Amino acid sequence: MDFKILDVPTTSISEVKKSPTIVFKKAKEENTPVYVFNRGDVAGVMLTQEQYESLTNEIEALHERVLDLEVEKRLAIKDLKLYSDEEVRGANADQFLTIDENDGWE
């Protein structure tokens, strides 16, 4: 599969081997990823830590938005069948739930 190469800085594997720090510096200075080529083919892309974390946070936010939209779509169904807590959890519905503050949910 051929990908369109963006108009971003590039370097070679040889240059990365010599000094990866210079490549990270270039990515930071130009505030963009740096494509790394090996014999004319893209071998990878180098990002600063800040760039990587920013992309990761953006992806996470987009996933959350998709989930929100899916919930909105399901709740918009007119003849939606709803179930009570007792119908879902049965006898456990009367038991007190322990909330784990460190379970990853907000």
Tab-separated table of C-alpha atoms in Angstrom:
chain	number	residue	atom	x	y	z
A	1	MET	CA	0.000	0.000	0.000
A	2	ASP	CA	1.426	3.381	-0.981
A	3	PHE	CA	0.961	6.282	1.387
A	4	LYS	CA	1.151	9.934	0.503
A	5	ILE	CA	4.219	11.377	2.141
A	6	LEU	CA	3.440	14.594	3.935
A	7	ASP	CA	5.407	17.769	3.484
A	8	VAL	CA	7.405	17.280	6.670
A	9	PRO	CA	11.085	17.031	7.552
A	10	THR	CA	12.854	13.819	6.593
A	11	THR	CA	16.025	12.034	7.601
A	12	SER	CA	17.721	8.714	6.983
A	13	ILE	CA	18.330	5.677	9.157
A	14	SER	CA	22.057	6.481	8.945
A	15	GLU	CA	21.470	9.948	10.412
A	16	VAL	CA	19.281	8.496	13.175
A	17	LYS	CA	22.029	6.009	14.052
A	18	LYS	CA	24.581	8.824	14.210
A	19	SER	CA	22.493	11.100	16.424
A	20	PRO	CA	18.849	10.445	17.263
A	21	THR	CA	18.922	13.561	19.444
A	22	ILE	CA	19.355	15.761	16.363
A	23	VAL	CA	16.228	14.221	14.812
A	24	PHE	CA	14.204	14.837	17.971
A	25	LYS	CA	15.529	18.400	18.044
A	26	LYS	CA	14.397	18.900	14.422
A	27	ALA	CA	10.929	17.535	15.288
A	28	LYS	CA	10.682	19.903	18.236
A	29	GLU	CA	11.962	22.973	16.379
A	30	GLU	CA	9.613	22.457	13.437
A	31	ASN	CA	6.802	21.159	15.675
A	32	THR	CA	6.159	18.240	13.348
A	33	PRO	CA	7.090	14.563	13.040
A	34	VAL	CA	10.192	13.574	11.090
A	35	TYR	CA	9.947	10.793	8.511
A	36	VAL	CA	12.845	8.343	8.660
A	37	PHE	CA	13.821	6.767	5.336
A	38	ASN	CA	15.734	3.586	4.688
A	39	ARG	CA	16.863	3.207	1.065
A	40	GLY	CA	14.078	5.400	-0.262
A	41	ASP	CA	11.266	3.822	1.765
A	42	VAL	CA	9.697	5.200	4.918
A	43	ALA	CA	11.005	3.120	7.819
A	44	GLY	CA	9.192	5.074	10.501
A	45	VAL	CA	8.331	8.434	11.970
A	46	MET	CA	10.020	10.091	14.932
A	47	LEU	CA	8.116	12.352	17.334
A	48	THR	CA	9.017	14.225	20.472
A	49	GLN	CA	7.449	13.042	23.701
A	50	GLU	CA	5.137	16.049	23.688
A	51	GLN	CA	3.992	15.331	20.116
A	52	TYR	CA	3.350	11.671	20.947
A	53	GLU	CA	1.391	12.521	24.100
A	54	SER	CA	-0.630	15.147	22.245
A	55	LEU	CA	-1.586	12.634	19.541
A	56	THR	CA	-2.420	10.009	22.148
A	57	ASN	CA	-4.622	12.445	24.074
A	58	GLU	CA	-6.370	13.523	20.878
A	59	ILE	CA	-7.061	9.912	19.912
A	60	GLU	CA	-8.422	9.198	23.386
A	61	ALA	CA	-10.684	12.263	23.212
A	62	LEU	CA	-11.965	11.180	19.784
A	63	HIS	CA	-12.709	7.676	21.080
A	64	GLU	CA	-14.657	9.210	23.960
A	65	ARG	CA	-16.613	11.397	21.527
A	66	VAL	CA	-17.464	8.383	19.359
A	67	LEU	CA	-18.730	6.529	22.446
A	68	ASP	CA	-20.802	9.559	23.466
A	69	LEU	CA	-22.349	9.716	19.999
A	70	GLU	CA	-23.146	5.995	20.086
A	71	VAL	CA	-24.911	6.451	23.426
A	72	GLU	CA	-26.851	9.451	22.097
A	73	LYS	CA	-27.876	7.436	19.048
A	74	ARG	CA	-29.092	4.518	21.155
A	75	LEU	CA	-30.985	6.761	23.554
A	76	ALA	CA	-32.725	8.453	20.613
A	77	ILE	CA	-34.467	5.176	19.716
A	78	LYS	CA	-38.196	5.719	20.356
A	79	ASP	CA	-39.184	2.171	21.362
A	80	LEU	CA	-36.113	1.496	23.465
A	81	LYS	CA	-36.653	-1.281	26.030
A	82	LEU	CA	-35.251	-0.255	29.415
A	83	TYR	CA	-34.440	-2.679	32.232
A	84	SER	CA	-34.455	-2.040	35.960
A	85	ASP	CA	-31.406	-2.670	38.147
A	86	GLU	CA	-33.162	-5.706	39.612
A	87	GLU	CA	-33.869	-7.129	36.146
A	88	VAL	CA	-30.224	-6.758	35.188
A	89	ARG	CA	-28.464	-7.787	38.405
A	90	GLY	CA	-31.121	-10.013	39.921
A	91	ALA	CA	-30.648	-10.764	43.617
A	92	ASN	CA	-27.426	-8.715	43.658
A	93	ALA	CA	-29.451	-5.519	43.140
A	94	ASP	CA	-30.036	-5.280	46.906
A	95	GLN	CA	-26.330	-5.516	47.717
A	96	PHE	CA	-24.249	-2.433	48.323
A	97	LEU	CA	-21.799	-1.698	45.507
A	98	THR	CA	-18.196	-1.011	46.443
A	99	ILE	CA	-16.821	1.841	44.388
A	100	ASP	CA	-13.182	1.563	43.405
A	101	GLU	CA	-11.828	5.096	42.934
A	102	ASN	CA	-8.801	3.724	41.020
A	103	ASP	CA	-10.636	1.602	38.461
A	104	GLY	CA	-9.937	3.998	35.569
A	105	TRP	CA	-13.457	5.390	35.331
A	106	GLU	CA	-14.006	9.054	36.005
